[in-house]
Structure formats: structure tokens, C-alpha cells
JSON list of C-alpha atoms in Angstrom, two decimals:
[
{"chain": "A", "resi": 1, "resn": "UNK", "atom": "CA", "xyz": [-26.75, 52.65, -38.67]},
{"chain": "A", "resi": 2, "resn": "UNK", "atom": "CA", "xyz": [-25.18, 50.55, -41.41]},
{"chain": "A", "resi": 3, "resn": "UNK", "atom": "CA", "xyz": [-27.83, 51.76, -43.84]},
{"chain": "A", "resi": 4, "resn": "UNK", "atom": "CA", "xyz": [-26.90, 55.39, -43.23]},
{"chain": "A", "resi": 5, "resn": "UNK", "atom": "CA", "xyz": [-23.21, 54.67, -43.68]},
{"chain": "A", "resi": 6, "resn": "UNK", "atom": "CA", "xyz": [-23.96, 52.96, -46.99]},
{"chain": "A", "resi": 7, "resn": "UNK", "atom": "CA", "xyz": [-26.09, 55.92, -48.14]},
{"chain": "A", "resi": 8, "resn": "UNK", "atom": "CA", "xyz": [-23.36, 58.41, -47.21]},
{"chain": "A", "resi": 9, "resn": "UNK", "atom": "CA", "xyz": [-20.73, 56.27, -48.96]},
{"chain": "A", "resi": 10, "resn": "UNK", "atom": "CA", "xyz": [-22.83, 56.07, -52.13]},
{"chain": "A", "resi": 11, "resn": "UNK", "atom": "CA", "xyz": [-23.42, 59.83, -52.13]},
{"chain": "A", "resi": 12, "resn": "UNK", "atom": "CA", "xyz": [-19.70, 60.47, -51.58]},
{"chain": "A", "resi": 13, "resn": "UNK", "atom": "CA", "xyz": [-18.76, 58.15, -54.46]},
{"chain": "A", "resi": 14, "resn": "UNK", "atom": "CA", "xyz": [-21.25, 59.84, -56.80]},
{"chain": "A", "resi": 15, "resn": "UNK", "atom": "CA", "xyz": [-20.00, 63.30, -55.81]},
{"chain": "A", "resi": 16, "resn": "UNK", "atom": "CA", "xyz": [-16.35, 62.29, -56.36]},
{"chain": "A", "resi": 17, "resn": "UNK", "atom": "CA", "xyz": [-17.20, 60.81, -59.76]},
{"chain": "A", "resi": 18, "resn": "UNK", "atom": "CA", "xyz": [-18.94, 64.05, -60.75]},
{"chain": "A", "resi": 19, "resn": "UNK", "atom": "CA", "xyz": [-15.94, 66.15, -59.67]},
{"chain": "A", "resi": 20, "resn": "UNK", "atom": "CA", "xyz": [-13.55, 63.89, -61.61]},
{"chain": "A", "resi": 21, "resn": "UNK", "atom": "CA", "xyz": [-15.77, 64.11, -64.69]},
{"chain": "A", "resi": 22, "resn": "UNK", "atom": "CA", "xyz": [-15.87, 67.92, -64.55]},
{"chain": "A", "resi": 23, "resn": "UNK", "atom": "CA", "xyz": [-12.11, 68.09, -64.01]},
{"chain": "A", "resi": 24, "resn": "UNK", "atom": "CA", "xyz": [-11.45, 65.89, -67.05]},
{"chain": "A", "resi": 25, "resn": "UNK", "atom": "CA", "xyz": [-13.81, 68.01, -69.16]},
{"chain": "A", "resi": 26, "resn": "UNK", "atom": "CA", "xyz": [-12.07, 71.22, -68.07]},
{"chain": "A", "resi": 27, "resn": "UNK", "atom": "CA", "xyz": [-8.66, 69.77, -68.95]},
{"chain": "A", "resi": 28, "resn": "UNK", "atom": "CA", "xyz": [-9.78, 68.76, -72.43]},
{"chain": "A", "resi": 29, "resn": "UNK", "atom": "CA", "xyz": [-11.27, 72.22, -73.00]},
{"chain": "A", "resi": 30, "resn": "UNK", "atom": "CA", "xyz": [-7.96, 73.77, -71.95]},
{"chain": "A", "resi": 31, "resn": "UNK", "atom": "CA", "xyz": [-6.05, 71.68, -74.47]},
{"chain": "A", "resi": 32, "resn": "UNK", "atom": "CA", "xyz": [-8.50, 72.63, -77.20]},
{"chain": "A", "resi": 33, "resn": "UNK", "atom": "CA", "xyz": [-8.09, 76.30, -76.38]},
{"chain": "A", "resi": 34, "resn": "UNK", "atom": "CA", "xyz": [-4.29, 75.97, -76.63]},
{"chain": "A", "resi": 35, "resn": "UNK", "atom": "CA", "xyz": [-4.70, 74.54, -80.12]},
{"chain": "A", "resi": 36, "resn": "UNK", "atom": "CA", "xyz": [-7.04, 77.39, -81.04]},
{"chain": "A", "resi": 37, "resn": "UNK", "atom": "CA", "xyz": [-4.48, 79.92, -79.81]},
{"chain": "A", "resi": 38, "resn": "UNK", "atom": "CA", "xyz": [-1.78, 78.31, -81.96]},
{"chain": "A", "resi": 39, "resn": "UNK", "atom": "CA", "xyz": [-4.09, 78.43, -84.99]},
{"chain": "A", "resi": 40, "resn": "UNK", "atom": "CA", "xyz": [-4.91, 82.07, -84.35]},
{"chain": "A", "resi": 41, "resn": "UNK", "atom": "CA", "xyz": [-1.24, 82.99, -84.01]},
{"chain": "A", "resi": 42, "resn": "UNK", "atom": "CA", "xyz": [-0.47, 81.27, -87.30]},
{"chain": "A", "resi": 43, "resn": "UNK", "atom": "CA", "xyz": [-3.32, 83.15, -88.97]},
{"chain": "A", "resi": 44, "resn": "UNK", "atom": "CA", "xyz": [-2.12, 86.46, -87.52]},
{"chain": "A", "resi": 45, "resn": "UNK", "atom": "CA", "xyz": [1.37, 85.79, -88.87]},
{"chain": "A", "resi": 46, "resn": "UNK", "atom": "CA", "xyz": [-0.06, 85.05, -92.31]},
{"chain": "A", "resi": 47, "resn": "UNK", "atom": "CA", "xyz": [-2.07, 88.27, -92.26]},
{"chain": "A", "resi": 48, "resn": "UNK", "atom": "CA", "xyz": [0.96, 90.29, -91.17]},
{"chain": "A", "resi": 49, "resn": "UNK", "atom": "CA", "xyz": [2.93, 88.86, -94.08]},
{"chain": "A", "resi": 50, "resn": "UNK", "atom": "CA", "xyz": [0.15, 89.80, -96.49]},
{"chain": "A", "resi": 51, "resn": "UNK", "atom": "CA", "xyz": [0.00, 93.34, -95.10]},
{"chain": "A", "resi": 52, "resn": "UNK", "atom": "CA", "xyz": [3.76, 93.72, -95.59]},
{"chain": "A", "resi": 53, "resn": "UNK", "atom": "CA", "xyz": [3.40, 92.69, -99.23]},
{"chain": "A", "resi": 54, "resn": "UNK", "atom": "CA", "xyz": [0.55, 95.16, -99.74]},
{"chain": "A", "resi": 55, "resn": "UNK", "atom": "CA", "xyz": [2.54, 97.95, -98.10]},
{"chain": "A", "resi": 56, "resn": "UNK", "atom": "CA", "xyz": [5.49, 97.21, -100.34]},
{"chain": "A", "resi": 57, "resn": "UNK", "atom": "CA", "xyz": [3.27, 97.31, -103.44]},
{"chain": "A", "resi": 58, "resn": "UNK", "atom": "CA", "xyz": [1.60, 100.58, -102.46]},
{"chain": "A", "resi": 59, "resn": "UNK", "atom": "CA", "xyz": [4.84, 102.33, -101.58]},
{"chain": "A", "resi": 60, "resn": "UNK", "atom": "CA", "xyz": [6.53, 101.43, -104.87]},
{"chain": "A", "resi": 61, "resn": "UNK", "atom": "CA", "xyz": [7.24, 104.30, -107.22]},
{"chain": "A", "resi": 62, "resn": "UNK", "atom": "CA", "xyz": [5.68, 102.40, -110.12]},
{"chain": "A", "resi": 63, "resn": "UNK", "atom": "CA", "xyz": [2.39, 102.05, -108.26]},
{"chain": "A", "resi": 64, "resn": "UNK", "atom": "CA", "xyz": [1.82, 105.80, -108.28]},
{"chain": "A", "resi": 65, "resn": "UNK", "atom": "CA", "xyz": [2.70, 105.96, -111.96]},
{"chain": "A", "resi": 66, "resn": "UNK", "atom": "CA", "xyz": [0.28, 103.13, -112.78]},
{"chain": "A", "resi": 67, "resn": "UNK", "atom": "CA", "xyz": [-2.50, 104.93, -110.93]},
{"chain": "A", "resi": 68, "resn": "UNK", "atom": "CA", "xyz": [-1.87, 108.14, -112.85]},
{"chain": "A", "resi": 69, "resn": "UNK", "atom": "CA", "xyz": [-1.96, 106.25, -116.14]},
{"chain": "A", "resi": 70, "resn": "UNK", "atom": "CA", "xyz": [-5.19, 104.49, -115.16]},
{"chain": "A", "resi": 71, "resn": "UNK", "atom": "CA", "xyz": [-6.78, 107.79, -114.18]},
{"chain": "A", "resi": 72, "resn": "UNK", "atom": "CA", "xyz": [-6.13, 109.16, -117.67]}
]
């Protein structure tokens, strides 16, 4: 009977170690995804700023005049 108890204990230890390993891996992946989200938000903000500049350029009165001159 002691042999079976030892086998069950070894299997339980291995299973617990595997669960802990997977949990740690999931936590590290979650942290990485948070960093990716922050990077994406920063990139979106940069793109929004660029779009605002482009909109301001296109809606200027001088822009239309420059296009008419270039078309001539």
C-alpha cells in the first residue's frame, strides 16, 4: 500500500507543478498584452494627431488656391 501512496503523491506533485507553470505563463502573457494595449493606444493617439493636422491643411483657404494654381 505504501507504494501506491507514493505513486499517487508523485502524480499529484507533478500535476500541481504543471498547473503552477501554466498559471505563471498565463500571468506573464497578460502583462505582455497590457503593454501591447498601451503601445497601441499611444500609436492611435499619434495617428489622431496626424489626421487633425491633415484636416487643418486641407480645410485651409490657401490649400484650395494652391491646387487651382497647380492645375493651371
